[in-house]
Short mmCIF file of C-alpha atoms and ligand atoms in Angstrom, two decimals:
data_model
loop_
_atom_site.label_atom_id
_atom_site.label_comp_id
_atom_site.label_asym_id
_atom_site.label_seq_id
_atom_site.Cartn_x
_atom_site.Cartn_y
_atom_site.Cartn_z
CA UNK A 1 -3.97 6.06 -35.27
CA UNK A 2 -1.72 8.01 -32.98
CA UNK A 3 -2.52 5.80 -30.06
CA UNK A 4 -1.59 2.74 -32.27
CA UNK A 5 1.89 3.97 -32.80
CA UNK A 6 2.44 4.74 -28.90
CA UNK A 7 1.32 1.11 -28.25
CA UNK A 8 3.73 -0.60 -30.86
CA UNK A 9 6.05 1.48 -29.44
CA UNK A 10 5.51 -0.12 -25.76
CA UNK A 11 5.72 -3.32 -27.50
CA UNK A 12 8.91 -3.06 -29.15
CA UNK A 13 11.01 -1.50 -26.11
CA UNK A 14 9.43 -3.89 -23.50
CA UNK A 15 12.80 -5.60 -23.19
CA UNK A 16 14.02 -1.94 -22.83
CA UNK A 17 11.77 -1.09 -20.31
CA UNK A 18 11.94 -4.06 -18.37
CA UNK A 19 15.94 -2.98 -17.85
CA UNK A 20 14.79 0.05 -16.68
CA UNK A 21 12.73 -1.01 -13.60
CA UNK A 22 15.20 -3.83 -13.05
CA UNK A 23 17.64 -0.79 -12.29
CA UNK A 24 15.34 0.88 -10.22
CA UNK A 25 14.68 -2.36 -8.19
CA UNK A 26 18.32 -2.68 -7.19
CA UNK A 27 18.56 0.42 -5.16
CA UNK A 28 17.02 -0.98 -1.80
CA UNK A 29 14.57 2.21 -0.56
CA UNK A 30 13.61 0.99 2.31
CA UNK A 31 11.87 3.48 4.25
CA UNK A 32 11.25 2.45 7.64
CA UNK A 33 14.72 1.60 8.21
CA UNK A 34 16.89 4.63 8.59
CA UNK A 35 19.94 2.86 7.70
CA UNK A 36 18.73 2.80 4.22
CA UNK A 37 18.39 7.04 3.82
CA UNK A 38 20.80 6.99 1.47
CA UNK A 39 19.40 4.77 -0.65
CA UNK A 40 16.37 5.94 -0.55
CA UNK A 41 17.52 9.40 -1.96
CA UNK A 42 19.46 7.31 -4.51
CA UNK A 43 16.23 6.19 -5.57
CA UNK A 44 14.32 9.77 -5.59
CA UNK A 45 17.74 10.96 -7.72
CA UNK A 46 17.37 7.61 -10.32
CA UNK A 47 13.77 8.89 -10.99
CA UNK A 48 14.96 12.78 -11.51
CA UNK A 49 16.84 11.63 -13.81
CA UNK A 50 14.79 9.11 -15.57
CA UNK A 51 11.78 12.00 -15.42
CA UNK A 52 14.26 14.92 -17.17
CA UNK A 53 15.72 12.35 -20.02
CA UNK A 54 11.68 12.84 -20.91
CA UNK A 55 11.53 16.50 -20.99
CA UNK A 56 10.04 16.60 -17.21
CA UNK A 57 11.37 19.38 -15.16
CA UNK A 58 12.07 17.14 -12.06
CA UNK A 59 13.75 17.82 -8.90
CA UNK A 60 14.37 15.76 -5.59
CA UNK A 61 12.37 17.90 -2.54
CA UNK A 62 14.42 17.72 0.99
CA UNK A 63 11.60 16.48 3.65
CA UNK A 64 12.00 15.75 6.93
CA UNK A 65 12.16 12.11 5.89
CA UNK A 66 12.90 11.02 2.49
CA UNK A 67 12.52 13.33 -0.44
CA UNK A 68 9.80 13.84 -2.66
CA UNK A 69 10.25 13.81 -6.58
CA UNK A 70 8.01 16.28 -8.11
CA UNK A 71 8.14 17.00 -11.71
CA UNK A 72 5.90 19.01 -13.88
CA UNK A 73 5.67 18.58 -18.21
CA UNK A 74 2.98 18.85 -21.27
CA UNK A 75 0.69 21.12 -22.00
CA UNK A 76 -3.28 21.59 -22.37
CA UNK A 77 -5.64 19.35 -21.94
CA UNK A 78 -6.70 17.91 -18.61
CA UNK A 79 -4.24 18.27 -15.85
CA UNK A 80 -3.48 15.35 -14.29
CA UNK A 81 -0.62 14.64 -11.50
CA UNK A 82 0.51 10.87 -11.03
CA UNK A 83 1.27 9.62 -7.62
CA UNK A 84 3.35 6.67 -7.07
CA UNK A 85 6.01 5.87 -4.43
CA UNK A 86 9.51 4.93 -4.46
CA UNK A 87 10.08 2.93 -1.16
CA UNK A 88 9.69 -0.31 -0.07
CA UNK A 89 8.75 -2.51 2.56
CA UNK A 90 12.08 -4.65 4.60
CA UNK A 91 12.84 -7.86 3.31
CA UNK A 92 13.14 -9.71 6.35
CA UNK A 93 12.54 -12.63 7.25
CA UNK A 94 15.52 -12.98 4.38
CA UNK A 95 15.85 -16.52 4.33
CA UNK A 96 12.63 -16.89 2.86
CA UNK A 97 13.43 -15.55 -0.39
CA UNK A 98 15.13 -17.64 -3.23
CA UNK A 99 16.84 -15.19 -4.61
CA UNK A 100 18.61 -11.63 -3.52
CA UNK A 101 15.70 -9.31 -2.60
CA UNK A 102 17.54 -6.61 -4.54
CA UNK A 103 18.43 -8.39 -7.63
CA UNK A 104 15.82 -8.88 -9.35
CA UNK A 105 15.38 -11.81 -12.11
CA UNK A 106 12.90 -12.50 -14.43
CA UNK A 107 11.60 -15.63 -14.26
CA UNK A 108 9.00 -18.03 -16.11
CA UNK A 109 5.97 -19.34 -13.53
CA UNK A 110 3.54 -21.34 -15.31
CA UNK A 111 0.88 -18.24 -15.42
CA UNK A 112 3.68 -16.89 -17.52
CA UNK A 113 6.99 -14.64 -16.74
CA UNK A 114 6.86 -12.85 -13.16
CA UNK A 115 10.21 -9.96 -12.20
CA UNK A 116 10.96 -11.13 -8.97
CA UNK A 117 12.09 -8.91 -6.68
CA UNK A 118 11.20 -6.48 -3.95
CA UNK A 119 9.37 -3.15 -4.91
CA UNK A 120 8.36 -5.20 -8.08
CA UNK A 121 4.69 -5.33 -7.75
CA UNK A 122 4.50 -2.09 -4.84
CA UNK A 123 5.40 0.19 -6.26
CA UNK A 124 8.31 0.63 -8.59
CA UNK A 125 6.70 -1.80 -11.63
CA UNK A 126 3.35 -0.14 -11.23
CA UNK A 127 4.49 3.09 -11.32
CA UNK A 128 7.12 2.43 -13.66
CA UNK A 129 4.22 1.66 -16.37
CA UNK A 130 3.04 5.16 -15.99
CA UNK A 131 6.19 6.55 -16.56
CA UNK A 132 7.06 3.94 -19.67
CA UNK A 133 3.69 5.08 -20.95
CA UNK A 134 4.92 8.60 -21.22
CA UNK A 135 7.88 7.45 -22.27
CA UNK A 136 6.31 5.70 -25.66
CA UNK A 137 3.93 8.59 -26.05
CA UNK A 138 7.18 11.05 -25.93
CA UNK A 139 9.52 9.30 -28.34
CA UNK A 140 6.37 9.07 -30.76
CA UNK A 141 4.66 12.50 -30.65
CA UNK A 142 7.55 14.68 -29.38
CA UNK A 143 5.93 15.80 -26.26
CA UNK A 144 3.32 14.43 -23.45
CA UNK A 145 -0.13 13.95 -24.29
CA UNK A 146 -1.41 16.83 -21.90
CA UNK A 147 -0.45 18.87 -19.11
CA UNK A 148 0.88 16.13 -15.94
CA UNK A 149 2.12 16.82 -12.87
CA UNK A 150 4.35 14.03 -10.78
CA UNK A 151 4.71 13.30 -7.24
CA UNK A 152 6.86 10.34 -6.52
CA UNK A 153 6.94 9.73 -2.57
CA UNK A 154 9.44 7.91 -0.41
CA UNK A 155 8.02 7.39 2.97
CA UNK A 156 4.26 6.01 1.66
CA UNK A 157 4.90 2.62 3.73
CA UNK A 158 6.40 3.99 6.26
CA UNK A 159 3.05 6.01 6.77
CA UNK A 160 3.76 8.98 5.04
CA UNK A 161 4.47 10.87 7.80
CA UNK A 162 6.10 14.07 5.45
CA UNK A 163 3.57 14.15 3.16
CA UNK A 164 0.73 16.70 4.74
CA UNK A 165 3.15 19.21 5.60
CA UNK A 166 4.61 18.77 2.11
CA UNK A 167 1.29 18.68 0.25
CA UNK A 168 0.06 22.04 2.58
CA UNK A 169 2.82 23.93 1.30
CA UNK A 170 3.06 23.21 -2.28
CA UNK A 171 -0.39 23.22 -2.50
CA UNK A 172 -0.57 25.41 -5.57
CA UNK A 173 2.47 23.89 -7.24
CA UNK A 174 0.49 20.63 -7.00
CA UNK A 175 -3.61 21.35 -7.59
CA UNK A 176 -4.63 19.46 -11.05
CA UNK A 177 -7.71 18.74 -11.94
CA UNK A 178 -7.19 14.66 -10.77
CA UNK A 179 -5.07 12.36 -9.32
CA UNK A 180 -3.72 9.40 -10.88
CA UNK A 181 -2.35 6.54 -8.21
CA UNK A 182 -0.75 3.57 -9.35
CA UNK A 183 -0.39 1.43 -6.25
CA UNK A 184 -3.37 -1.20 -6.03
CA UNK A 185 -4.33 -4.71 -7.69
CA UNK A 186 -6.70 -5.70 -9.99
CA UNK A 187 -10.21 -7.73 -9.43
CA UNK A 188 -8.17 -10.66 -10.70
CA UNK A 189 -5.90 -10.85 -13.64
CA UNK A 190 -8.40 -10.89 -16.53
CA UNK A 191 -10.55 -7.49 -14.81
CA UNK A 192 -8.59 -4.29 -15.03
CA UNK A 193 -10.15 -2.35 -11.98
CA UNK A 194 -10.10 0.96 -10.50
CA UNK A 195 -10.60 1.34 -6.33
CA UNK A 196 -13.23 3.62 -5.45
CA UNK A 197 -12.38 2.22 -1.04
CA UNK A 198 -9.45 2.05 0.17
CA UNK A 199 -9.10 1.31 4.31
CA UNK A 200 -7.18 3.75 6.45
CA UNK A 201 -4.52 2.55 9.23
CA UNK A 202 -3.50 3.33 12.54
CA UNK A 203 -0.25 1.48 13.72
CA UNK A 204 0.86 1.27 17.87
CA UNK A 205 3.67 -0.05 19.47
CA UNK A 206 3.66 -0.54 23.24
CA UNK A 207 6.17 -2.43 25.93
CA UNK A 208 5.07 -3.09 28.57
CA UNK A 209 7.38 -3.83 31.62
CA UNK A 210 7.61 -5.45 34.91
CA UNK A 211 10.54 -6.36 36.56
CA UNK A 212 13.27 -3.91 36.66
CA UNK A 213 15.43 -6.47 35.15
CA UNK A 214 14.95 -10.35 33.27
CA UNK A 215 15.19 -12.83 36.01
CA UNK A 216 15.48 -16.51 36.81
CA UNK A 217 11.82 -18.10 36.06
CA UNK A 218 12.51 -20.68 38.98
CA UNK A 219 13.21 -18.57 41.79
CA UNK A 220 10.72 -15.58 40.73
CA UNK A 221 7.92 -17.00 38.44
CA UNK A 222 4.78 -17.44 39.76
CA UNK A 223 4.90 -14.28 42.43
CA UNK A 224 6.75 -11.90 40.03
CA UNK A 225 4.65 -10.86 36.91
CA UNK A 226 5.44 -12.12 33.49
CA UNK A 227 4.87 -8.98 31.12
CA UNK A 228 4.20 -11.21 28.41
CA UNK A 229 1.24 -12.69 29.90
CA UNK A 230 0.12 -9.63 30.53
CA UNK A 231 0.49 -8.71 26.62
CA UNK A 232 -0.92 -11.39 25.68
CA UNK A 233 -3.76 -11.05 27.64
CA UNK A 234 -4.62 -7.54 26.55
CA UNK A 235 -4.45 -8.65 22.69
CA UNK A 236 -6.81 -11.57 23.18
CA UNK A 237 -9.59 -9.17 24.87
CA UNK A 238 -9.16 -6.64 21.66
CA UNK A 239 -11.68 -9.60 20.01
CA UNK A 240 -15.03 -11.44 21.09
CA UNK A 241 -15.82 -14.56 20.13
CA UNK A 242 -17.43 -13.62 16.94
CA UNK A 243 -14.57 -11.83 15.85
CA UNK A 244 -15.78 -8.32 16.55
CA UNK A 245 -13.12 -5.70 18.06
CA UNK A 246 -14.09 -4.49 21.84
CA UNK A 247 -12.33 -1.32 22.12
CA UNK A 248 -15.42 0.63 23.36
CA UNK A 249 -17.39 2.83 20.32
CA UNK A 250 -14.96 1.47 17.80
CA UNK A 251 -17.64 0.95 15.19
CA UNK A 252 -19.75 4.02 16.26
CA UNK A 253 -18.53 5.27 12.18
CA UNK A 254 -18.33 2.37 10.40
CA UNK A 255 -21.40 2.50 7.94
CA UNK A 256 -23.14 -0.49 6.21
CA UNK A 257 -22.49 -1.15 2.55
CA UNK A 258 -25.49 -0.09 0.46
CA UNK A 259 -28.07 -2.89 -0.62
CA UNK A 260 -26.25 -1.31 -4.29
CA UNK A 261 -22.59 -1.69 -3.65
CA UNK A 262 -23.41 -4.86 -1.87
CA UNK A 263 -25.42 -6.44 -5.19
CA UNK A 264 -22.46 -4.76 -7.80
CA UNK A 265 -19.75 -6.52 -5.57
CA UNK A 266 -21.79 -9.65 -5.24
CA UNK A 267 -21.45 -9.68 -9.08
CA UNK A 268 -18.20 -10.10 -9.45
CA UNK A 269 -18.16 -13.38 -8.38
CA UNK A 270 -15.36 -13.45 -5.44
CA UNK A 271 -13.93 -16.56 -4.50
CA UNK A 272 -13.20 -17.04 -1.22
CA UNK A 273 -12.02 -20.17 -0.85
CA UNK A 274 -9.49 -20.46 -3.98
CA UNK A 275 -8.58 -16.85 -2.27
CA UNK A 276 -7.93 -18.45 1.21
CA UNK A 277 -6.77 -21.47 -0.38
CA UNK A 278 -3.94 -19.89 -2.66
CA UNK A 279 -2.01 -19.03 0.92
CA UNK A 280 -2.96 -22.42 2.32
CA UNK A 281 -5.83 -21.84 4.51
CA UNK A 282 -9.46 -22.49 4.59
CA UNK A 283 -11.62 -21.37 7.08
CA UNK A 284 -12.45 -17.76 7.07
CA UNK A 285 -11.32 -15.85 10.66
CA UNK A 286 -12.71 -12.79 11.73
CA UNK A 287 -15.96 -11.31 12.20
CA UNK A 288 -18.33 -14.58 11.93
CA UNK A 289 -20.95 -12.73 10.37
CA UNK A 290 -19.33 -10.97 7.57
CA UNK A 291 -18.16 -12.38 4.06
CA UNK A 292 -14.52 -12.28 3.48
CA UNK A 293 -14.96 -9.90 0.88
CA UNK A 294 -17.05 -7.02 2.94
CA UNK A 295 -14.07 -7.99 5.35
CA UNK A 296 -11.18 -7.11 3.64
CA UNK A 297 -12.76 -4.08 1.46
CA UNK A 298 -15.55 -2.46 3.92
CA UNK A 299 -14.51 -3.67 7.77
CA UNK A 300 -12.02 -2.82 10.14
CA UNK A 301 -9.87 -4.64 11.95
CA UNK A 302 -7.04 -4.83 14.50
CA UNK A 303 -4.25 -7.62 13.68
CA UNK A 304 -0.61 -7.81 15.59
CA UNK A 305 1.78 -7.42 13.09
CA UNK A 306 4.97 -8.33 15.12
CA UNK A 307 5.26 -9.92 19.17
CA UNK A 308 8.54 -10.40 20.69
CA UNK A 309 10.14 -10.31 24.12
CA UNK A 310 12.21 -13.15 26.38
CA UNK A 311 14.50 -15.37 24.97
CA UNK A 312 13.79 -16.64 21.42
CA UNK A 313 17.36 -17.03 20.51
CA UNK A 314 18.83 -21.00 19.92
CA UNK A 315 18.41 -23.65 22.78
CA UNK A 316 16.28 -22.73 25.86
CA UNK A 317 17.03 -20.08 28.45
CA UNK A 318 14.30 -20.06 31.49
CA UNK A 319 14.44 -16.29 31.77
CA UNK A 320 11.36 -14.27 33.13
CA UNK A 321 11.34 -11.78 30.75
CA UNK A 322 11.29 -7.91 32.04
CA UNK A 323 9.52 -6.31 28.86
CA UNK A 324 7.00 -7.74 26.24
CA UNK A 325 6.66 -5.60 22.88
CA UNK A 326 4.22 -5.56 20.09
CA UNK A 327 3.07 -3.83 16.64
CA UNK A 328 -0.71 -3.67 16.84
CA UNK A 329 -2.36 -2.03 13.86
CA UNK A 330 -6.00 -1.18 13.27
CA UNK A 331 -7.68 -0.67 9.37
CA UNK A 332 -10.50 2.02 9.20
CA UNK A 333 -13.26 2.90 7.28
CA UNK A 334 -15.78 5.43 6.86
CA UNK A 335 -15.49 7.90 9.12
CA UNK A 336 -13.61 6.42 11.92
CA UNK A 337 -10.96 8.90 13.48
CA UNK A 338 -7.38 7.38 13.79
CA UNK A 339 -6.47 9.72 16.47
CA UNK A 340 -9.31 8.93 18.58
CA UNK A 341 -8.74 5.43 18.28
CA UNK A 342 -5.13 5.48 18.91
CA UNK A 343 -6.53 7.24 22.61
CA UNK A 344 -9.15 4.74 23.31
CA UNK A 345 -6.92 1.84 22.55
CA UNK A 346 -4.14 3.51 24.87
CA UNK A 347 -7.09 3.80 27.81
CA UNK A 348 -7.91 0.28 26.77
CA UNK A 349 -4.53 -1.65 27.55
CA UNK A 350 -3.72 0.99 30.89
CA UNK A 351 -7.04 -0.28 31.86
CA UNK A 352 -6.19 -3.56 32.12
CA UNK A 353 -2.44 -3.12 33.53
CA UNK A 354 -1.55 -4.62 36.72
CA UNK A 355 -0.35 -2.40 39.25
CA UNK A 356 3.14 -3.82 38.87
CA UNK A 357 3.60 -2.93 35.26
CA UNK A 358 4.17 0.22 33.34
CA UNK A 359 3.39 0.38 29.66
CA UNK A 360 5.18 3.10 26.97
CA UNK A 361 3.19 3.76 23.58
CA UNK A 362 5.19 4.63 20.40
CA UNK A 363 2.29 5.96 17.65
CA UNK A 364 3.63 5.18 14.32
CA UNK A 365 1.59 6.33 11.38
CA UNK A 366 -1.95 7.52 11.28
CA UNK A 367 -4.65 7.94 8.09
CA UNK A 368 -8.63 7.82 7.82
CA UNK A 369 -9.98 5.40 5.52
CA UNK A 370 -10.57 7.05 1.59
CA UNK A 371 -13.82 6.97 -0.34
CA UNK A 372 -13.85 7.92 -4.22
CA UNK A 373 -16.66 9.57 -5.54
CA UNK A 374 -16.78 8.86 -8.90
CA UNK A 375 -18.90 11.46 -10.40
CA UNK A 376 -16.40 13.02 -12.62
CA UNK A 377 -16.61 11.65 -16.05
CA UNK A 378 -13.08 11.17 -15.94
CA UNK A 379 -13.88 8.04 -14.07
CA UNK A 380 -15.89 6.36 -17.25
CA UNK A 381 -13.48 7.88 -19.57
CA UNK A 382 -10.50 5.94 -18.23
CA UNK A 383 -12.76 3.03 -17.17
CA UNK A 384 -13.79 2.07 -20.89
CA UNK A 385 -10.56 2.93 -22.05
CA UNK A 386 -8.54 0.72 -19.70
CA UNK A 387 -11.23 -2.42 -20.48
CA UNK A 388 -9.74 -3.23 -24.10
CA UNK A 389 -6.08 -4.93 -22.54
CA UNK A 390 -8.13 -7.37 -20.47
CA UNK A 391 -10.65 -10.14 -21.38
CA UNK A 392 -13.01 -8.51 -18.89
CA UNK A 393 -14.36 -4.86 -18.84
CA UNK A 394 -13.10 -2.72 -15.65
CA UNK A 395 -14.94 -2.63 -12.81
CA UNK A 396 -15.03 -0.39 -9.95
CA UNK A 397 -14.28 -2.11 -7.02
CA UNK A 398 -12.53 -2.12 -2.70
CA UNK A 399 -9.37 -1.93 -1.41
CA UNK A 400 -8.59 -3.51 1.54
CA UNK A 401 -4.54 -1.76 2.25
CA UNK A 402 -4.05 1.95 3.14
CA UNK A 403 -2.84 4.49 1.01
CA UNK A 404 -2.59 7.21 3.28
CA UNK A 405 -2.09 9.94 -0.11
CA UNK A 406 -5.51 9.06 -1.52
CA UNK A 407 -7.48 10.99 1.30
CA UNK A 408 -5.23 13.99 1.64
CA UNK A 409 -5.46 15.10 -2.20
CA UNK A 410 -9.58 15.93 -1.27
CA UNK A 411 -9.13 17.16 2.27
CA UNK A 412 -6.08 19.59 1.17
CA UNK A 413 -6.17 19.95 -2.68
CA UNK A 414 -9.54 19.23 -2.77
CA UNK A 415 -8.71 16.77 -5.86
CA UNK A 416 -10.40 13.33 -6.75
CA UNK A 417 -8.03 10.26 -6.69
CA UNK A 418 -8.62 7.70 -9.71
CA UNK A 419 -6.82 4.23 -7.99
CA UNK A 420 -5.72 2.35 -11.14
CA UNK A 421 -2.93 -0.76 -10.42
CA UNK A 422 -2.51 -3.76 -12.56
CA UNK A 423 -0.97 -5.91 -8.90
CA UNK A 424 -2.46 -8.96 -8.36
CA UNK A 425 -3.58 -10.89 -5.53
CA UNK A 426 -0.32 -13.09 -5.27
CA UNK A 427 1.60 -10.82 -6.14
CA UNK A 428 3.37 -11.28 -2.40
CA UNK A 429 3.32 -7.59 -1.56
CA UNK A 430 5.32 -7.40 1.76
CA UNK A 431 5.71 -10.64 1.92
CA UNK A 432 9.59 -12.69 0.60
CA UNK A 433 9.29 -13.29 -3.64
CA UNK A 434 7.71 -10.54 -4.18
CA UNK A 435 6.82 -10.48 -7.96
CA UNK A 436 5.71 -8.63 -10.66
CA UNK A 437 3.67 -10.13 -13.96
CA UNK A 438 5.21 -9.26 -16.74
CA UNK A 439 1.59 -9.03 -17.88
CA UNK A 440 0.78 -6.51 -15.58
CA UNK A 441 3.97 -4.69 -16.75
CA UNK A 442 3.22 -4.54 -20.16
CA UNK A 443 -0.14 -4.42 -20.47
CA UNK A 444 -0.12 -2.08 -17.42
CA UNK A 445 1.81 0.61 -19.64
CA UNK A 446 -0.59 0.02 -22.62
CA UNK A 447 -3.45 1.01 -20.80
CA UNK A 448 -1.69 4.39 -19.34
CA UNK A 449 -1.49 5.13 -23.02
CA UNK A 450 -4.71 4.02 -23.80
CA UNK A 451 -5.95 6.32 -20.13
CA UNK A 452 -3.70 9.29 -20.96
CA UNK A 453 -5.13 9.41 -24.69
CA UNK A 454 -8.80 9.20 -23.67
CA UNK A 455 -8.27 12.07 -20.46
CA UNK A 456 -6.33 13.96 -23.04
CA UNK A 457 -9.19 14.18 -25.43
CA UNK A 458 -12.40 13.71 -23.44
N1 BES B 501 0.16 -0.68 -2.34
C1 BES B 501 -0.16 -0.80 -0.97
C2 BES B 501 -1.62 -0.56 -0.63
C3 BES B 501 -2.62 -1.52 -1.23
C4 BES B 501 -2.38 -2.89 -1.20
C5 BES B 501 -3.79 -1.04 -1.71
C6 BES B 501 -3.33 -3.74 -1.73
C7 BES B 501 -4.75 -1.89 -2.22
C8 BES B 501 -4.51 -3.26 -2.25
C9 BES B 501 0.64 0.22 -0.20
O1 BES B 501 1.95 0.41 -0.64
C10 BES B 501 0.77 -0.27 1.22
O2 BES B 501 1.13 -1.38 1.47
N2 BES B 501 0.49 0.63 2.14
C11 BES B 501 0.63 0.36 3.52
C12 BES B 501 0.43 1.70 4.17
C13 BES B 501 0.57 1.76 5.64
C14 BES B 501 1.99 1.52 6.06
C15 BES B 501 0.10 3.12 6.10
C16 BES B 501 -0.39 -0.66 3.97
O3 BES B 501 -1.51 -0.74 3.43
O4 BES B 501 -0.06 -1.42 4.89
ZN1 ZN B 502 2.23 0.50 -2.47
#
């Protein structure tokens, strides 16, 4: 009875609460980019705010990066602390978008009406629908279902790189009982899913240089070395032929999938080609003898997220270029070590340096893959409780992105994570149009009720 009131309450201020986030979306938190700081703490004040008008004691926490929200409300039951973060990827390449990046729109698609907008889908609309959630369950009961904890970061794709200190010393101040993340997809939008895998990362960026300055590619190129060949080289021996990366021991702790997890994913019926096929491609890459799936869920894998150096301005320009630059960055799981990667890839490229070149190494963020255990009945409590929004019950299921938070809550609070996002697979995370179901939206906040009630209780 009570949870049917908190639900028609959802209902009736979704216009309301679609405002709301469309607020949020216009302050452009973009963490990497330090010309943003200030509206990144914009965003950590907007959510203060938004926290208090519920009856949360929230503050914004001063990190060495971007600050933390943490707010604390309710009483009894379980304890639970939500994560979620504020920040967002860049926007660039902007000429790919339709619309303003920061002005969001909602907009009819024919699976029905998307926000568009950077942040939409990661992460201020997911964890906007926790927040609505307590929102409905406030207005209608008077006070929060039990007692919750909330940490709202700023730097999580950016690599978190305040967040351990931060956690370490408000470790008491944040211990519950279980975490709460709202930052991952669905199965596919009729199965409401909770992530027991998620990969970890390890991102590089290295220049390597030859030449103390560009020079004419006529009178120097052939004898003079061309750092970009060089580069280039180096990234195409980080792969054999069958896909596999060669950095020496690299899958020394990368387990198998169990014969079990291997049958339960089976089950779910993935489909690779209308996956591949939605972003216009067709033939899997990678490791040969692997199913896209166990790829993107249980496999690492090194890609080169950005390559630049020379001229690539308008026209031509025969330069031979001094420098060649690139973002490399590896996905882990099981027990791989991130640090002792980052070394053996650094041996890797010096290895194969001519002796005319120098390289420089810049590490950027660091985390070890995270595995749930789901052994607390927490897990089934929310699981069956979640199952009634969607035509499909929830199913536990991989992750193939990072979320560098999801490990540290064991190793330092000693705390299970509980991955629930309503995101979908198109939802162009990172990528220009970002969007947002309005599905997900709604129905994502009437299963936090439905979640909070049955943790509350059970
Ligand atoms: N929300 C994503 C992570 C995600 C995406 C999990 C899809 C599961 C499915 C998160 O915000 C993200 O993009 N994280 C970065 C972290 C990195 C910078 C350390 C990522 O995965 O690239
Ligand atoms: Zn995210």
């Amino acid at each position: 009875m009570s949870l049917d009131a908190v639900l028609a309450r959802i209902d009736a201020e979704l216009p309301q609460a679609t405002e709301r986030l469309m607020d949020l979306l216009r302050i452009p938190s973009i963490s990497t980019d330090p010309a943003f700081a200030d509206d990144c703490r914009a965003a950590a004040d907007w959510l203060v705010a938004d926290l208090q008008s519920l009856g949360i004691d929230a503050d914004s926490r001063a990190t060495p990066g971007h600050p933390m929200v943490v707010g604390h409300g309710g009483d009894g039951g379980r304890h639970l602390l939500f994560y979620g973060h504020y920040d967002v990827q860049p926007v660039d390449p902007l000429e790919l978008w339709d619309n303003d990046p920061f002005d969001p729109k909602v907009e009819e698609t024919p699976t029905g009406p998307v926000i568009r907008g950077r942040g939409t889908a990661d992460d201020k609309g997911q964890l906007m629908t926790f927040v609505e959630a307590c929102r409905a369950w406030v207005a209608v009961h008077g006070s929060l279902p039990c007692k919750l904890t909330f940490l709202l970061e700023g730097e999580e794709e950016s690599g978190s790189p305040s967040l351990t200190p931060f956690m370490e010393q408000n470790a008491d101040e944040l211990r519950a009982d279980i975490a709460l993340i709202c930052d991952t997809a669905m199965f596919d939008p009729d199965t409401p899913s909770i992530v027991t895998m998620l990969r970890g990362n390890l991102t590089e960026e290295l220049t390597i240089t030859g030449a103390d300055k560009d020079l004419h590619s006529g009178y120097y190129g052939g004898p003079a070395r061309n750092p970009i060949h060089v580069l280039s080289s180096i990234i195409s021996d980080l792969h054999d032929k069958d896909g596999r990366i060669t950095l020496p021991g690299f899958y020394d702790a990368v387990p198998e999938i169990s014969d079990e997890l291997r049958a339960q994913w089976d089950g779910l019926g993935f489909d690779a080609a209308a996956f591949l096929g939605a972003v216009g491609l067709s033939e899997p890459a990678g490791e040969t003898d692997r199913t896209p799936l166990e790829q993107i869920w249980a496999r690492p894998t090194c890609e080169v997220n950005g390559i630049w150096g020379g001229y690539t301005g308008a026209g031509f320009k025969t330069v031979l270029p001094a420098q060649a630059h690139a973002k490399i960055s590896f996905r882990l799981v099981g027990d791989q070590d991130p640090h002792a990667i980052r070394e053996t890839f650094r041996t890797f490229v010096k290895d194969r340096l001519p002796s005319d070149c120098t390289v420089t190494f810049k590490g950027h963020g660091a985390n070890p893959a995270a595995r749930m255990s789901i052994d607390d009945p927490a897990f089934e409590l929310a699981r069956r409780a979640l199952s009634p929004e969607w035509p499909n019950e929830a199913a536990y299921i991989g992750g193939g992105g990072s979320i560098p938070i999801a490990g540290h809550f064991k190793s330092i609070l000693d705390m299970d994570s509980m991955l629930i996002g309503f995101g979908r697979d198109d939802d162009q995370i990172h990528s220009p149009n970002e969007k947002y179901h309005m599905e997900s939206f709604h129905k994502g906040t009437r299963a936090w009720a439905r979640v909070l009630d049955a943790l509350s209780r059970g």
